[in-house]
Amino acid sequence: MGYRNKDHVVLEDEYKKLSDKYFISTDDGSAGYKGLVTDLLEKELQEKSIDIVYACGPTPMIRKVMELTNKYDTKCQVSMEQRMGCGIGACLVCACKTKAENEDGWEYSHVCKDGPVFWSNEIILD
Ligand code: FES
């Protein structure tokens, strides 16, 4: 779990109860590791065999998680955060690029209808 600082930490007790291990990072080091949560992820991926990574958060973090899980050949699912309008696949506000077997090699998917969770190797982040 990565946060800006200790004041932004939420549900710590609940996450601890539900996790074998619980790691936390903050940008300023006021709680847990000082630095990016993806630093902690890379350390885990280097040291252990991880079955799968589930990630949600801002796009730059998702991009790094995708890069790391690709580098360490680890399966990964990401929950895409997109602005939504209709929520039923009609307005296209939530479109994101995904790989496709067509001439262009990609298409737009609807986060609301096709996701919000995608395999990381399906997503194209420009
Ligand atoms: S929110 Fe309208 S298409 Fe997804």
PDB file of C-alpha atoms and ligand atoms in Angstrom:
ATOM      1  CA  MET A   1       0.000   0.000   0.000  1.00  0.00           C
ATOM      2  CA  GLY A   2       1.462   3.325  -1.011  1.00  0.00           C
ATOM      3  CA  TYR A   3       0.404   6.674   0.358  1.00  0.00           C
ATOM      4  CA  ARG A   4       1.467  10.303   0.256  1.00  0.00           C
ATOM      5  CA  ASN A   5       2.019  10.411   4.060  1.00  0.00           C
ATOM      6  CA  LYS A   6       0.780   8.825   7.293  1.00  0.00           C
ATOM      7  CA  ASP A   7      -2.318  11.027   7.339  1.00  0.00           C
ATOM      8  CA  HIS A   8      -3.548   9.312   4.187  1.00  0.00           C
ATOM      9  CA  VAL A   9      -3.194   5.747   5.472  1.00  0.00           C
ATOM     10  CA  VAL A  10      -6.564   3.997   5.608  1.00  0.00           C
ATOM     11  CA  LEU A  11      -7.868   0.648   6.837  1.00  0.00           C
ATOM     12  CA  GLU A  12      -4.458  -0.438   8.106  1.00  0.00           C
ATOM     13  CA  ASP A  13      -5.844  -2.863  10.726  1.00  0.00           C
ATOM     14  CA  GLU A  14      -8.224  -4.415   8.218  1.00  0.00           C
ATOM     15  CA  TYR A  15      -5.492  -4.938   5.608  1.00  0.00           C
ATOM     16  CA  LYS A  16      -3.198  -6.452   8.222  1.00  0.00           C
ATOM     17  CA  LYS A  17      -5.898  -8.918   9.275  1.00  0.00           C
ATOM     18  CA  LEU A  18      -6.500  -9.982   5.663  1.00  0.00           C
ATOM     19  CA  SER A  19      -2.844 -10.254   4.627  1.00  0.00           C
ATOM     20  CA  ASP A  20      -0.036 -12.694   5.307  1.00  0.00           C
ATOM     21  CA  LYS A  21       2.270  -9.718   4.969  1.00  0.00           C
ATOM     22  CA  TYR A  22       1.447  -6.053   4.873  1.00  0.00           C
ATOM     23  CA  PHE A  23       3.846  -3.472   3.478  1.00  0.00           C
ATOM     24  CA  ILE A  24       3.339   0.234   3.449  1.00  0.00           C
ATOM     25  CA  SER A  25       5.218   3.074   1.861  1.00  0.00           C
ATOM     26  CA  THR A  26       4.833   6.816   2.068  1.00  0.00           C
ATOM     27  CA  ASP A  27       6.376   9.504  -0.074  1.00  0.00           C
ATOM     28  CA  ASP A  28       7.786  11.301   2.971  1.00  0.00           C
ATOM     29  CA  GLY A  29       8.620   8.268   5.127  1.00  0.00           C
ATOM     30  CA  SER A  30       6.149   9.261   7.848  1.00  0.00           C
ATOM     31  CA  ALA A  31       4.818   5.677   7.829  1.00  0.00           C
ATOM     32  CA  GLY A  32       6.598   2.563   6.608  1.00  0.00           C
ATOM     33  CA  TYR A  33       9.139   2.610   3.813  1.00  0.00           C
ATOM     34  CA  LYS A  34      10.103   6.016   2.451  1.00  0.00           C
ATOM     35  CA  GLY A  35       9.636   5.891  -1.282  1.00  0.00           C
ATOM     36  CA  LEU A  36       7.440   4.368  -3.909  1.00  0.00           C
ATOM     37  CA  VAL A  37       5.354   1.297  -3.249  1.00  0.00           C
ATOM     38  CA  THR A  38       6.706  -0.120  -6.491  1.00  0.00           C
ATOM     39  CA  ASP A  39      10.156  -0.198  -4.852  1.00  0.00           C
ATOM     40  CA  LEU A  40       8.697  -2.631  -2.309  1.00  0.00           C
ATOM     41  CA  LEU A  41       7.052  -4.622  -5.060  1.00  0.00           C
ATOM     42  CA  GLU A  42      10.314  -4.979  -6.953  1.00  0.00           C
ATOM     43  CA  LYS A  43      12.092  -6.187  -3.813  1.00  0.00           C
ATOM     44  CA  GLU A  44       9.426  -8.871  -3.324  1.00  0.00           C
ATOM     45  CA  LEU A  45       9.565  -9.897  -6.970  1.00  0.00           C
ATOM     46  CA  GLN A  46      13.361 -10.186  -6.778  1.00  0.00           C
ATOM     47  CA  GLU A  47      13.345 -12.277  -3.632  1.00  0.00           C
ATOM     48  CA  LYS A  48      10.322 -14.523  -3.992  1.00  0.00           C
ATOM     49  CA  SER A  49       8.218 -16.417  -6.456  1.00  0.00           C
ATOM     50  CA  ILE A  50       4.990 -14.450  -6.603  1.00  0.00           C
ATOM     51  CA  ASP A  51       1.947 -16.116  -8.181  1.00  0.00           C
ATOM     52  CA  ILE A  52       0.116 -12.974  -9.185  1.00  0.00           C
ATOM     53  CA  VAL A  53       0.043  -9.249  -8.536  1.00  0.00           C
ATOM     54  CA  TYR A  54      -3.190  -7.276  -8.258  1.00  0.00           C
ATOM     55  CA  ALA A  55      -2.851  -3.537  -8.590  1.00  0.00           C
ATOM     56  CA  CYS A  56      -5.008  -0.446  -8.548  1.00  0.00           C
ATOM     57  CA  GLY A  57      -4.006   3.164  -8.356  1.00  0.00           C
ATOM     58  CA  PRO A  58      -2.812   6.039 -10.485  1.00  0.00           C
ATOM     59  CA  THR A  59      -1.654   5.377 -14.035  1.00  0.00           C
ATOM     60  CA  PRO A  60       2.068   6.055 -13.421  1.00  0.00           C
ATOM     61  CA  MET A  61       2.061   3.437 -10.663  1.00  0.00           C
ATOM     62  CA  ILE A  62       0.129   0.977 -12.809  1.00  0.00           C
ATOM     63  CA  ARG A  63       2.649   1.545 -15.600  1.00  0.00           C
ATOM     64  CA  LYS A  64       5.524   0.699 -13.240  1.00  0.00           C
ATOM     65  CA  VAL A  65       3.731  -2.365 -11.849  1.00  0.00           C
ATOM     66  CA  MET A  66       3.163  -3.589 -15.402  1.00  0.00           C
ATOM     67  CA  GLU A  67       6.832  -3.009 -16.238  1.00  0.00           C
ATOM     68  CA  LEU A  68       7.988  -4.899 -13.131  1.00  0.00           C
ATOM     69  CA  THR A  69       5.649  -7.856 -13.472  1.00  0.00           C
ATOM     70  CA  ASN A  70       6.641  -8.125 -17.107  1.00  0.00           C
ATOM     71  CA  LYS A  71      10.330  -8.003 -16.144  1.00  0.00           C
ATOM     72  CA  TYR A  72       9.883 -10.718 -13.499  1.00  0.00           C
ATOM     73  CA  ASP A  73       7.484 -12.750 -15.630  1.00  0.00           C
ATOM     74  CA  THR A  74       4.700 -12.538 -13.057  1.00  0.00           C
ATOM     75  CA  LYS A  75       1.012 -12.543 -13.841  1.00  0.00           C
ATOM     76  CA  CYS A  76      -0.722  -9.289 -13.046  1.00  0.00           C
ATOM     77  CA  GLN A  77      -4.212  -7.898 -13.051  1.00  0.00           C
ATOM     78  CA  VAL A  78      -4.895  -4.190 -12.855  1.00  0.00           C
ATOM     79  CA  SER A  79      -8.045  -2.324 -11.966  1.00  0.00           C
ATOM     80  CA  MET A  80      -8.213   0.647 -14.281  1.00  0.00           C
ATOM     81  CA  GLU A  81      -9.287   3.967 -12.860  1.00  0.00           C
ATOM     82  CA  GLN A  82     -11.119   5.925 -15.529  1.00  0.00           C
ATOM     83  CA  ARG A  83     -13.635   8.682 -15.448  1.00  0.00           C
ATOM     84  CA  MET A  84     -17.076   7.211 -16.082  1.00  0.00           C
ATOM     85  CA  GLY A  85     -20.291   8.608 -17.436  1.00  0.00           C
ATOM     86  CA  CYS A  86     -23.014   6.119 -18.187  1.00  0.00           C
ATOM     87  CA  GLY A  87     -21.501   2.986 -16.663  1.00  0.00           C
ATOM     88  CA  ILE A  88     -23.136   0.738 -19.267  1.00  0.00           C
ATOM     89  CA  GLY A  89     -20.867   1.018 -22.308  1.00  0.00           C
ATOM     90  CA  ALA A  90     -22.773   3.724 -24.199  1.00  0.00           C
ATOM     91  CA  CYS A  91     -20.905   7.022 -23.743  1.00  0.00           C
ATOM     92  CA  LEU A  92     -17.245   5.962 -24.361  1.00  0.00           C
ATOM     93  CA  VAL A  93     -15.962   8.212 -21.563  1.00  0.00           C
ATOM     94  CA  CYS A  94     -14.161   5.301 -19.933  1.00  0.00           C
ATOM     95  CA  ALA A  95     -12.377   4.012 -23.042  1.00  0.00           C
ATOM     96  CA  CYS A  96      -8.882   2.569 -22.643  1.00  0.00           C
ATOM     97  CA  LYS A  97      -6.586   1.023 -25.219  1.00  0.00           C
ATOM     98  CA  THR A  98      -6.287  -2.743 -25.166  1.00  0.00           C
ATOM     99  CA  LYS A  99      -4.474  -5.144 -27.432  1.00  0.00           C
ATOM    100  CA  ALA A 100      -6.514  -6.656 -30.227  1.00  0.00           C
ATOM    101  CA  GLU A 101      -6.008  -9.000 -33.103  1.00  0.00           C
ATOM    102  CA  ASN A 102      -6.813  -6.509 -35.813  1.00  0.00           C
ATOM    103  CA  GLU A 103      -4.816  -4.487 -38.330  1.00  0.00           C
ATOM    104  CA  ASP A 104      -3.850  -1.848 -35.755  1.00  0.00           C
ATOM    105  CA  GLY A 105      -3.081  -4.294 -32.975  1.00  0.00           C
ATOM    106  CA  TRP A 106      -5.295  -2.451 -30.526  1.00  0.00           C
ATOM    107  CA  GLU A 107      -8.830  -1.309 -29.870  1.00  0.00           C
ATOM    108  CA  TYR A 108     -10.695   0.677 -27.293  1.00  0.00           C
ATOM    109  CA  SER A 109     -12.265  -1.262 -24.454  1.00  0.00           C
ATOM    110  CA  HIS A 110     -14.774   0.086 -21.989  1.00  0.00           C
ATOM    111  CA  VAL A 111     -13.533   0.052 -18.426  1.00  0.00           C
ATOM    112  CA  CYS A 112     -17.151   0.051 -17.197  1.00  0.00           C
ATOM    113  CA  LYS A 113     -18.281  -2.859 -19.340  1.00  0.00           C
ATOM    114  CA  ASP A 114     -15.140  -4.865 -20.185  1.00  0.00           C
ATOM    115  CA  GLY A 115     -13.329  -4.222 -16.892  1.00  0.00           C
ATOM    116  CA  PRO A 116     -12.566  -2.560 -14.652  1.00  0.00           C
ATOM    117  CA  VAL A 117     -10.054  -5.368 -14.058  1.00  0.00           C
ATOM    118  CA  PHE A 118      -7.844  -6.381 -16.975  1.00  0.00           C
ATOM    119  CA  TRP A 119      -4.831  -8.614 -17.366  1.00  0.00           C
ATOM    120  CA  SER A 120      -1.862  -6.278 -17.482  1.00  0.00           C
ATOM    121  CA  ASN A 121      -0.681  -7.723 -20.763  1.00  0.00           C
ATOM    122  CA  GLU A 122      -3.968  -6.648 -22.379  1.00  0.00           C
ATOM    123  CA  ILE A 123      -3.620  -2.964 -21.507  1.00  0.00           C
ATOM    124  CA  ILE A 124      -1.819  -0.371 -23.615  1.00  0.00           C
ATOM    125  CA  LEU A 125      -0.789   2.733 -21.691  1.00  0.00           C
ATOM    126  CA  ASP A 126       0.354   5.543 -23.987  1.00  0.00           C
TER     127      ASP A 126
HETATM  128  S1  FES B   1     -18.854   4.928 -18.621  1.00  0.00           S
HETATM  129 FE1  FES B   1     -19.919   5.181 -20.466  1.00  0.00          FE
HETATM  130  S2  FES B   1     -19.049   3.711 -21.782  1.00  0.00           S
HETATM  131 FE2  FES B   1     -18.090   3.357 -19.858  1.00  0.00          FE
END
